[in-house]
PDB file of C-alpha atoms in Angstrom:
ATOM      1  CA  MET A 100    -142.704  66.113   0.527  1.00  0.00           C
ATOM      2  CA  SER A 101    -139.621  67.672  -1.520  1.00  0.00           C
ATOM      3  CA  ALA A 102    -139.902  68.959  -4.742  1.00  0.00           C
ATOM      4  CA  VAL A 103    -136.707  67.763  -5.669  1.00  0.00           C
ATOM      5  CA  ALA A 104    -136.773  64.231  -4.264  1.00  0.00           C
ATOM      6  CA  PHE A 105    -139.465  64.017  -7.213  1.00  0.00           C
ATOM      7  CA  VAL A 106    -137.676  64.956  -9.589  1.00  0.00           C
ATOM      8  CA  LEU A 107    -134.383  63.354  -8.924  1.00  0.00           C
ATOM      9  CA  ILE A 108    -136.859  59.655  -9.107  1.00  0.00           C
ATOM     10  CA  SER A 109    -138.855  60.714 -11.714  1.00  0.00           C
ATOM     11  CA  ILE A 110    -136.298  61.672 -14.012  1.00  0.00           C
ATOM     12  CA  LEU A 111    -134.098  58.102 -13.120  1.00  0.00           C
ATOM     13  CA  THR A 112    -137.413  55.777 -13.052  1.00  0.00           C
ATOM     14  CA  LEU A 113    -138.122  56.825 -16.199  1.00  0.00           C
ATOM     15  CA  ALA A 114    -134.291  57.194 -17.238  1.00  0.00           C
ATOM     16  CA  GLY A 115    -134.265  53.325 -16.257  1.00  0.00           C
ATOM     17  CA  ALA A 116    -137.775  52.163 -18.148  1.00  0.00           C
ATOM     18  CA  LEU A 117    -136.389  53.852 -21.151  1.00  0.00           C
ATOM     19  CA  ALA A 118    -133.152  51.931 -20.988  1.00  0.00           C
ATOM     20  CA  ALA A 119    -135.160  48.887 -19.541  1.00  0.00           C
ATOM     21  CA  ALA A 120    -137.665  49.406 -22.982  1.00  0.00           C
ATOM     22  CA  THR A 121    -135.094  50.524 -25.648  1.00  0.00           C
ATOM     23  CA  LEU A 122    -131.664  49.164 -25.412  1.00  0.00           C
ATOM     24  CA  PRO A 123    -130.601  45.850 -27.191  1.00  0.00           C
ATOM     25  CA  ARG A 124    -129.070  43.750 -24.755  1.00  0.00           C
ATOM     26  CA  LEU A 125    -131.281  42.028 -22.978  1.00  0.00           C
ATOM     27  CA  ILE A 126    -129.595  41.402 -19.943  1.00  0.00           C
ATOM     28  CA  HIS A 127    -128.841  45.115 -19.904  1.00  0.00           C
ATOM     29  CA  ALA A 128    -132.532  46.026 -20.065  1.00  0.00           C
ATOM     30  CA  ALA A 129    -132.838  43.377 -17.174  1.00  0.00           C
ATOM     31  CA  LEU A 130    -130.668  45.554 -14.465  1.00  0.00           C
ATOM     32  CA  SER A 131    -132.238  49.207 -16.049  1.00  0.00           C
ATOM     33  CA  LEU A 132    -135.107  47.135 -14.789  1.00  0.00           C
ATOM     34  CA  VAL A 133    -133.475  46.741 -11.054  1.00  0.00           C
ATOM     35  CA  VAL A 134    -132.987  50.092 -11.661  1.00  0.00           C
ATOM     36  CA  THR A 135    -136.590  51.627 -11.360  1.00  0.00           C
ATOM     37  CA  PHE A 136    -138.097  48.575  -9.361  1.00  0.00           C
ATOM     38  CA  LEU A 137    -135.940  50.867  -6.872  1.00  0.00           C
ATOM     39  CA  GLY A 138    -137.297  54.130  -8.264  1.00  0.00           C
ATOM     40  CA  MET A 139    -140.620  53.057  -7.960  1.00  0.00           C
ATOM     41  CA  ALA A 140    -140.414  52.033  -3.941  1.00  0.00           C
ATOM     42  CA  ALA A 141    -138.402  55.571  -3.924  1.00  0.00           C
ATOM     43  CA  PHE A 142    -141.437  56.398  -4.885  1.00  0.00           C
ATOM     44  CA  PHE A 143    -143.905  54.890  -2.395  1.00  0.00           C
ATOM     45  CA  PHE A 144    -141.428  55.522   0.404  1.00  0.00           C
ATOM     46  CA  LEU A 145    -141.822  59.553  -0.670  1.00  0.00           C
ATOM     47  CA  LEU A 146    -146.124  58.497  -1.100  1.00  0.00           C
ATOM     48  CA  GLY A 147    -144.994  57.162   2.726  1.00  0.00           C
ATOM     49  CA  ALA A 148    -146.567  54.515   2.342  1.00  0.00           C
ATOM     50  CA  GLU A 149    -143.386  52.787   3.553  1.00  0.00           C
ATOM     51  CA  PHE A 150    -143.801  49.411   3.476  1.00  0.00           C
ATOM     52  CA  VAL A 151    -145.115  48.786   0.364  1.00  0.00           C
ATOM     53  CA  GLY A 152    -141.546  49.824  -0.652  1.00  0.00           C
ATOM     54  CA  LEU A 153    -140.189  47.224   0.828  1.00  0.00           C
ATOM     55  CA  VAL A 154    -142.415  44.864  -0.332  1.00  0.00           C
ATOM     56  CA  GLN A 155    -141.222  46.278  -3.280  1.00  0.00           C
ATOM     57  CA  VAL A 156    -138.074  46.303  -3.246  1.00  0.00           C
ATOM     58  CA  PHE A 157    -137.832  42.242  -1.719  1.00  0.00           C
ATOM     59  CA  VAL A 158    -140.592  40.492  -4.762  1.00  0.00           C
ATOM     60  CA  TYR A 159    -139.616  43.381  -7.629  1.00  0.00           C
ATOM     61  CA  VAL A 160    -135.560  43.398  -6.981  1.00  0.00           C
ATOM     62  CA  GLY A 161    -134.759  39.981  -4.993  1.00  0.00           C
ATOM     63  CA  ALA A 162    -137.492  38.059  -6.894  1.00  0.00           C
ATOM     64  CA  VAL A 163    -138.518  38.915 -10.610  1.00  0.00           C
ATOM     65  CA  ALA A 164    -135.967  40.772 -11.278  1.00  0.00           C
ATOM     66  CA  VAL A 165    -133.566  37.230 -10.109  1.00  0.00           C
ATOM     67  CA  LEU A 166    -136.069  35.368 -12.091  1.00  0.00           C
ATOM     68  CA  ILE A 167    -135.887  37.715 -15.118  1.00  0.00           C
ATOM     69  CA  VAL A 168    -132.222  37.538 -15.513  1.00  0.00           C
ATOM     70  CA  PHE A 169    -131.894  32.980 -14.542  1.00  0.00           C
ATOM     71  CA  THR A 170    -134.626  32.978 -17.764  1.00  0.00           C
ATOM     72  CA  ILE A 171    -132.482  34.924 -20.116  1.00  0.00           C
ATOM     73  CA  LEU A 172    -129.182  32.618 -18.667  1.00  0.00           C
ATOM     74  CA  LEU A 173    -130.702  29.913 -19.774  1.00  0.00           C
ATOM     75  CA  THR A 174    -132.461  30.812 -23.945  1.00  0.00           C
ATOM     76  CA  ARG A 175    -128.592  32.914 -23.753  1.00  0.00           C
ATOM     77  CA  ARG A 176    -128.061  31.239 -27.475  1.00  0.00           C
ATOM     78  CA  ASP A 177    -130.426  32.898 -30.074  1.00  0.00           C
ATOM     79  CA  ILE A 178    -130.197  36.941 -28.269  1.00  0.00           C
ATOM     80  CA  GLU A 179    -127.151  37.834 -30.515  1.00  0.00           C
ATOM     81  CA  LYS A 180    -129.878  38.797 -33.412  1.00  0.00           C
ATOM     82  CA  ASP A 181    -132.552  40.677 -31.426  1.00  0.00           C
ATOM     83  CA  ARG A 182    -132.497  42.777 -34.557  1.00  0.00           C
ATOM     84  CA  GLY A 183    -135.619  45.057 -35.334  1.00  0.00           C
ATOM     85  CA  PHE A 184    -138.194  47.886 -33.657  1.00  0.00           C
ATOM     86  CA  ASN A 185    -141.370  47.681 -34.515  1.00  0.00           C
ATOM     87  CA  TRP A 186    -141.902  51.554 -35.034  1.00  0.00           C
ATOM     88  CA  SER A 187    -145.729  50.924 -35.340  1.00  0.00           C
ATOM     89  CA  GLY A 188    -145.325  49.994 -31.582  1.00  0.00           C
ATOM     90  CA  ALA A 189    -143.902  53.534 -30.149  1.00  0.00           C
ATOM     91  CA  VAL A 190    -145.997  55.701 -32.562  1.00  0.00           C
ATOM     92  CA  ILE A 191    -149.094  53.420 -30.639  1.00  0.00           C
ATOM     93  CA  ALA A 192    -147.133  54.775 -27.601  1.00  0.00           C
ATOM     94  CA  ILE A 193    -147.145  58.137 -28.236  1.00  0.00           C
ATOM     95  CA  ALA A 194    -150.814  58.471 -29.554  1.00  0.00           C
ATOM     96  CA  VAL A 195    -151.180  56.290 -25.669  1.00  0.00           C
ATOM     97  CA  PHE A 196    -148.954  59.042 -23.684  1.00  0.00           C
ATOM     98  CA  THR A 197    -150.526  61.784 -25.360  1.00  0.00           C
ATOM     99  CA  GLY A 198    -154.366  61.082 -24.499  1.00  0.00           C
ATOM    100  CA  LEU A 199    -153.527  59.605 -21.032  1.00  0.00           C
ATOM    101  CA  ILE A 200    -151.383  63.525 -20.756  1.00  0.00           C
ATOM    102  CA  TRP A 201    -154.131  65.726 -22.521  1.00  0.00           C
ATOM    103  CA  ALA A 202    -157.002  63.459 -19.625  1.00  0.00           C
ATOM    104  CA  ILE A 203    -154.810  64.279 -16.536  1.00  0.00           C
ATOM    105  CA  LEU A 204    -153.976  68.037 -17.692  1.00  0.00           C
ATOM    106  CA  ARG A 205    -157.669  68.720 -18.683  1.00  0.00           C
ATOM    107  CA  THR A 206    -158.807  67.625 -14.899  1.00  0.00           C
ATOM    108  CA  PRO A 207    -157.877  70.453 -13.007  1.00  0.00           C
ATOM    109  CA  THR A 208    -158.885  68.982  -9.325  1.00  0.00           C
ATOM    110  CA  LEU A 209    -155.909  66.861  -9.692  1.00  0.00           C
ATOM    111  CA  ALA A 210    -153.854  69.881  -9.124  1.00  0.00           C
ATOM    112  CA  MET A 211    -153.809  69.312  -5.094  1.00  0.00           C
ATOM    113  CA  VAL A 212    -150.614  69.048  -2.358  1.00  0.00           C
ATOM    114  CA  ALA A 213    -151.363  66.081  -0.384  1.00  0.00           C
ATOM    115  CA  PRO A 214    -153.018  66.489   2.397  1.00  0.00           C
ATOM    116  CA  GLN A 215    -151.590  66.245   6.338  1.00  0.00           C
ATOM    117  CA  ILE A 216    -151.853  62.323   7.067  1.00  0.00           C
ATOM    118  CA  PRO A 217    -151.030  60.393  10.505  1.00  0.00           C
ATOM    119  CA  PRO A 218    -148.112  57.965   9.571  1.00  0.00           C
ATOM    120  CA  LEU A 219    -149.204  54.553   7.926  1.00  0.00           C
ATOM    121  CA  THR A 220    -147.747  51.679  10.971  1.00  0.00           C
ATOM    122  CA  VAL A 221    -147.386  48.468   9.239  1.00  0.00           C
ATOM    123  CA  ARG A 222    -149.382  47.824  12.656  1.00  0.00           C
ATOM    124  CA  ARG A 223    -152.485  49.423  11.007  1.00  0.00           C
ATOM    125  CA  ILE A 224    -151.452  47.241   8.057  1.00  0.00           C
ATOM    126  CA  GLY A 225    -152.126  43.956   9.756  1.00  0.00           C
ATOM    127  CA  GLU A 226    -154.805  44.537  11.370  1.00  0.00           C
ATOM    128  CA  VAL A 227    -156.496  45.605   7.715  1.00  0.00           C
ATOM    129  CA  LEU A 228    -154.997  42.301   6.410  1.00  0.00           C
ATOM    130  CA  MET A 229    -156.734  39.784   8.608  1.00  0.00           C
ATOM    131  CA  THR A 230    -160.260  41.855   9.266  1.00  0.00           C
ATOM    132  CA  GLY A 231    -161.132  43.547   6.418  1.00  0.00           C
ATOM    133  CA  PHE A 232    -159.141  41.648   3.375  1.00  0.00           C
ATOM    134  CA  VAL A 233    -158.729  38.490   5.142  1.00  0.00           C
ATOM    135  CA  TRP A 234    -159.844  36.695   2.152  1.00  0.00           C
ATOM    136  CA  PRO A 235    -158.523  38.159  -0.325  1.00  0.00           C
ATOM    137  CA  LEU A 236    -155.647  37.475   1.403  1.00  0.00           C
ATOM    138  CA  GLN A 237    -156.468  33.597   1.072  1.00  0.00           C
ATOM    139  CA  CYS A 238    -157.325  34.285  -2.238  1.00  0.00           C
ATOM    140  CA  VAL A 239    -153.809  35.537  -3.006  1.00  0.00           C
ATOM    141  CA  GLY A 240    -152.286  32.472  -0.898  1.00  0.00           C
ATOM    142  CA  LEU A 241    -153.793  29.817  -3.268  1.00  0.00           C
ATOM    143  CA  LEU A 242    -153.290  32.033  -6.635  1.00  0.00           C
ATOM    144  CA  LEU A 243    -149.165  32.292  -4.972  1.00  0.00           C
ATOM    145  CA  THR A 244    -149.494  28.411  -4.671  1.00  0.00           C
ATOM    146  CA  ALA A 245    -150.894  27.737  -7.636  1.00  0.00           C
ATOM    147  CA  ALA A 246    -148.728  29.373 -10.205  1.00  0.00           C
ATOM    148  CA  LEU A 247    -145.683  28.106  -8.318  1.00  0.00           C
ATOM    149  CA  ILE A 248    -147.183  24.336  -9.195  1.00  0.00           C
ATOM    150  CA  GLY A 249    -147.886  24.988 -12.709  1.00  0.00           C
ATOM    151  CA  ALA A 250    -144.788  27.026 -13.453  1.00  0.00           C
ATOM    152  CA  LEU A 251    -142.938  23.923 -11.891  1.00  0.00           C
ATOM    153  CA  ILE A 252    -144.667  21.365 -14.376  1.00  0.00           C
ATOM    154  CA  LEU A 253    -144.401  24.330 -17.606  1.00  0.00           C
ATOM    155  CA  VAL A 254    -140.619  23.297 -17.210  1.00  0.00           C
ATOM    156  CA  ARG A 255    -140.401  20.095 -16.543  1.00  0.00           C
ATOM    157  CA  GLU A 256    -138.413  18.035 -18.249  1.00  0.00           C
ATOM    158  CA  GLU A 257    -141.011  16.124 -20.655  1.00  0.00           C
ATOM    159  CA  LYS A 258    -140.320  12.349 -21.524  1.00  0.00           C
ATOM    160  CA  ARG A 259    -139.890  10.998 -24.636  1.00  0.00           C
TER     161      ARG A 259
ATOM    162  CA  MET B 396    -143.855  74.429  -4.055  1.00  0.00           C
ATOM    163  CA  THR B 397    -143.964  70.257  -3.549  1.00  0.00           C
ATOM    164  CA  PRO B 398    -145.224  67.565  -6.197  1.00  0.00           C
ATOM    165  CA  THR B 399    -149.234  67.219  -6.855  1.00  0.00           C
ATOM    166  CA  LEU B 400    -151.152  64.778  -8.030  1.00  0.00           C
ATOM    167  CA  THR B 401    -151.006  65.648 -11.505  1.00  0.00           C
ATOM    168  CA  SER B 402    -147.517  65.496 -11.260  1.00  0.00           C
ATOM    169  CA  PHE B 403    -147.538  61.188  -9.854  1.00  0.00           C
ATOM    170  CA  LEU B 404    -149.598  60.541 -12.489  1.00  0.00           C
ATOM    171  CA  ALA B 405    -147.599  62.349 -15.344  1.00  0.00           C
ATOM    172  CA  VAL B 406    -144.847  59.760 -14.066  1.00  0.00           C
ATOM    173  CA  SER B 407    -147.757  57.386 -13.940  1.00  0.00           C
ATOM    174  CA  ALA B 408    -148.912  57.677 -17.742  1.00  0.00           C
ATOM    175  CA  ALA B 409    -145.217  57.679 -18.588  1.00  0.00           C
ATOM    176  CA  LEU B 410    -144.110  54.852 -17.125  1.00  0.00           C
ATOM    177  CA  PHE B 411    -147.549  52.622 -18.065  1.00  0.00           C
ATOM    178  CA  CYS B 412    -146.856  53.915 -22.071  1.00  0.00           C
ATOM    179  CA  THR B 413    -142.772  52.644 -21.906  1.00  0.00           C
ATOM    180  CA  GLY B 414    -143.716  49.070 -20.950  1.00  0.00           C
ATOM    181  CA  LEU B 415    -146.602  49.615 -23.717  1.00  0.00           C
ATOM    182  CA  LEU B 416    -143.757  50.748 -26.093  1.00  0.00           C
ATOM    183  CA  ALA B 417    -141.363  47.407 -25.283  1.00  0.00           C
ATOM    184  CA  ALA B 418    -144.138  44.911 -25.164  1.00  0.00           C
ATOM    185  CA  LEU B 419    -145.457  46.079 -28.601  1.00  0.00           C
ATOM    186  CA  SER B 420    -142.512  47.064 -29.983  1.00  0.00           C
ATOM    187  CA  ARG B 421    -140.114  44.325 -29.617  1.00  0.00           C
ATOM    188  CA  ARG B 422    -139.738  40.316 -30.246  1.00  0.00           C
ATOM    189  CA  HIS B 423    -138.250  38.936 -27.735  1.00  0.00           C
ATOM    190  CA  ALA B 424    -140.252  37.385 -25.453  1.00  0.00           C
ATOM    191  CA  ILE B 425    -138.705  38.300 -21.980  1.00  0.00           C
ATOM    192  CA  PHE B 426    -138.618  42.296 -23.512  1.00  0.00           C
ATOM    193  CA  ILE B 427    -142.637  41.632 -23.768  1.00  0.00           C
ATOM    194  CA  LEU B 428    -143.135  40.065 -19.473  1.00  0.00           C
ATOM    195  CA  ILE B 429    -140.512  43.375 -18.621  1.00  0.00           C
ATOM    196  CA  GLY B 430    -142.639  45.824 -20.555  1.00  0.00           C
ATOM    197  CA  ILE B 431    -146.222  44.578 -18.352  1.00  0.00           C
ATOM    198  CA  GLU B 432    -144.419  44.482 -15.295  1.00  0.00           C
ATOM    199  CA  LEU B 433    -143.518  47.936 -16.111  1.00  0.00           C
ATOM    200  CA  MET B 434    -146.622  48.999 -16.534  1.00  0.00           C
ATOM    201  CA  LEU B 435    -147.660  47.005 -13.795  1.00  0.00           C
ATOM    202  CA  ALA B 436    -146.016  49.170 -11.541  1.00  0.00           C
ATOM    203  CA  ALA B 437    -147.393  52.270 -13.211  1.00  0.00           C
ATOM    204  CA  ALA B 438    -150.098  51.066 -11.984  1.00  0.00           C
ATOM    205  CA  ASN B 439    -149.793  50.703  -8.346  1.00  0.00           C
ATOM    206  CA  LEU B 440    -148.129  53.894  -8.687  1.00  0.00           C
ATOM    207  CA  ASN B 441    -151.141  55.385  -9.468  1.00  0.00           C
ATOM    208  CA  PHE B 442    -153.358  52.700  -6.260  1.00  0.00           C
ATOM    209  CA  VAL B 443    -150.650  54.634  -3.693  1.00  0.00           C
ATOM    210  CA  ALA B 444    -150.678  58.359  -5.181  1.00  0.00           C
ATOM    211  CA  PHE B 445    -154.717  58.111  -5.423  1.00  0.00           C
ATOM    212  CA  TRP B 446    -154.751  56.705  -1.330  1.00  0.00           C
ATOM    213  CA  ARG B 447    -152.249  59.654  -0.014  1.00  0.00           C
ATOM    214  CA  PHE B 448    -153.736  62.401  -1.807  1.00  0.00           C
ATOM    215  CA  GLY B 449    -157.411  60.632  -1.428  1.00  0.00           C
ATOM    216  CA  PRO B 450    -160.151  62.223   0.380  1.00  0.00           C
ATOM    217  CA  GLU B 451    -159.871  59.196   3.734  1.00  0.00           C
ATOM    218  CA  PRO B 452    -156.830  58.312   4.183  1.00  0.00           C
ATOM    219  CA  GLN B 453    -157.988  56.602   7.106  1.00  0.00           C
ATOM    220  CA  GLN B 454    -159.360  54.029   4.852  1.00  0.00           C
ATOM    221  CA  ILE B 455    -156.733  52.176   3.229  1.00  0.00           C
ATOM    222  CA  THR B 456    -157.329  50.845   0.866  1.00  0.00           C
ATOM    223  CA  GLY B 457    -155.388  52.085  -1.873  1.00  0.00           C
ATOM    224  CA  VAL B 458    -152.393  50.028  -0.569  1.00  0.00           C
ATOM    225  CA  MET B 459    -153.926  46.939   0.041  1.00  0.00           C
ATOM    226  CA  VAL B 460    -154.919  46.822  -3.747  1.00  0.00           C
ATOM    227  CA  ALA B 461    -150.773  47.705  -3.980  1.00  0.00           C
ATOM    228  CA  ILE B 462    -149.831  45.038  -2.120  1.00  0.00           C
ATOM    229  CA  PHE B 463    -152.580  42.128  -3.526  1.00  0.00           C
ATOM    230  CA  SER B 464    -151.379  43.507  -6.894  1.00  0.00           C
ATOM    231  CA  ILE B 465    -147.765  42.852  -6.111  1.00  0.00           C
ATOM    232  CA  ALA B 466    -148.305  39.443  -5.950  1.00  0.00           C
ATOM    233  CA  ILE B 467    -150.142  39.044  -8.640  1.00  0.00           C
ATOM    234  CA  ALA B 468    -147.875  40.383 -10.735  1.00  0.00           C
ATOM    235  CA  ALA B 469    -144.726  37.722  -8.867  1.00  0.00           C
ATOM    236  CA  ALA B 470    -147.175  35.142  -9.649  1.00  0.00           C
ATOM    237  CA  GLU B 471    -148.083  35.858 -13.248  1.00  0.00           C
ATOM    238  CA  ALA B 472    -144.344  36.487 -14.232  1.00  0.00           C
ATOM    239  CA  ALA B 473    -143.201  33.265 -12.358  1.00  0.00           C
ATOM    240  CA  VAL B 474    -145.426  31.641 -15.229  1.00  0.00           C
ATOM    241  CA  GLY B 475    -144.218  33.671 -17.584  1.00  0.00           C
ATOM    242  CA  LEU B 476    -141.027  33.071 -17.243  1.00  0.00           C
ATOM    243  CA  ALA B 477    -141.407  29.009 -17.103  1.00  0.00           C
ATOM    244  CA  LEU B 478    -143.722  29.588 -20.387  1.00  0.00           C
ATOM    245  CA  VAL B 479    -141.188  30.815 -21.870  1.00  0.00           C
ATOM    246  CA  ILE B 480    -138.570  28.399 -20.722  1.00  0.00           C
ATOM    247  CA  ALA B 481    -141.050  25.831 -22.112  1.00  0.00           C
ATOM    248  CA  VAL B 482    -141.489  26.950 -24.821  1.00  0.00           C
ATOM    249  CA  TYR B 483    -137.722  27.830 -25.310  1.00  0.00           C
ATOM    250  CA  ARG B 484    -137.102  24.219 -24.834  1.00  0.00           C
ATOM    251  CA  HIS B 485    -139.445  23.083 -27.731  1.00  0.00           C
ATOM    252  CA  TYR B 486    -138.737  25.431 -30.608  1.00  0.00           C
ATOM    253  CA  ARG B 487    -134.836  26.982 -29.792  1.00  0.00           C
ATOM    254  CA  THR B 488    -136.472  30.399 -30.240  1.00  0.00           C
ATOM    255  CA  THR B 489    -137.797  33.188 -28.277  1.00  0.00           C
ATOM    256  CA  SER B 490    -138.311  35.161 -30.964  1.00  0.00           C
ATOM    257  CA  VAL B 491    -142.428  36.095 -30.395  1.00  0.00           C
ATOM    258  CA  ASP B 492    -142.474  36.637 -34.707  1.00  0.00           C
ATOM    259  CA  LYS B 493    -141.214  32.659 -35.362  1.00  0.00           C
ATOM    260  CA  LEU B 494    -143.643  31.452 -33.148  1.00  0.00           C
ATOM    261  CA  ASP B 495    -146.088  30.982 -35.970  1.00  0.00           C
ATOM    262  CA  GLN B 496    -147.045  27.322 -35.401  1.00  0.00           C
ATOM    263  CA  LEU B 497    -150.995  28.714 -35.460  1.00  0.00           C
ATOM    264  CA  LYS B 498    -150.796  30.487 -37.848  1.00  0.00           C
ATOM    265  CA  GLY B 499    -153.341  29.672 -40.823  1.00  0.00           C
TER     266      GLY B 499
END
């Protein structure tokens, strides 16, 4: 695991996240969010979980980002006046960040390097998914179906 | 030198707080959803990092939880954006400050 790659991916991801949180134009923020998601996928590749990285790209960049852009374009009429930035939110976020960093840096056992592990194959993930995690898998399938039907009902045209 | 678990957790904490900033300080409903997505992504990074640095890498529960979390985040985004569209159709705005019909 190389330190240069880690630093580069960190800068890319955090810059994308900051842009997504603070840019005034909604469409720019959505595109910065895509950069952040790609950085997250690169983190997963760096950590040796290639399958999760691919799922991240497929689901987030392929589906969620496109969904967000579509929603922005459908609700475009009142975007111009997105004035006002609530500074109390920034204060709370900085306070939470300080607390988290304090707790992380105070824990000396976290400062360890990654052990050597055998590569994680998709075959192994499939085996675990079909044996130990079969009930969560079914529940997620049910949840996705319910979410799909719920979203369709929510956006259906009302009869007047 | 190679990155330690501390550095991954620090990046994850920064990502989470950026999401919190977006969710708390923006008035547009889609920005709030973007913030929630950022916070979920930070949690995923923590799961995978703890799996990678953990004592038993043969137990791949961390990876599994990350995959399920991505699926649930997709469902959440679909329903959340459908809610935004429904609210926009009804009130012609997506600013959460103007949605104060329930206020006493």
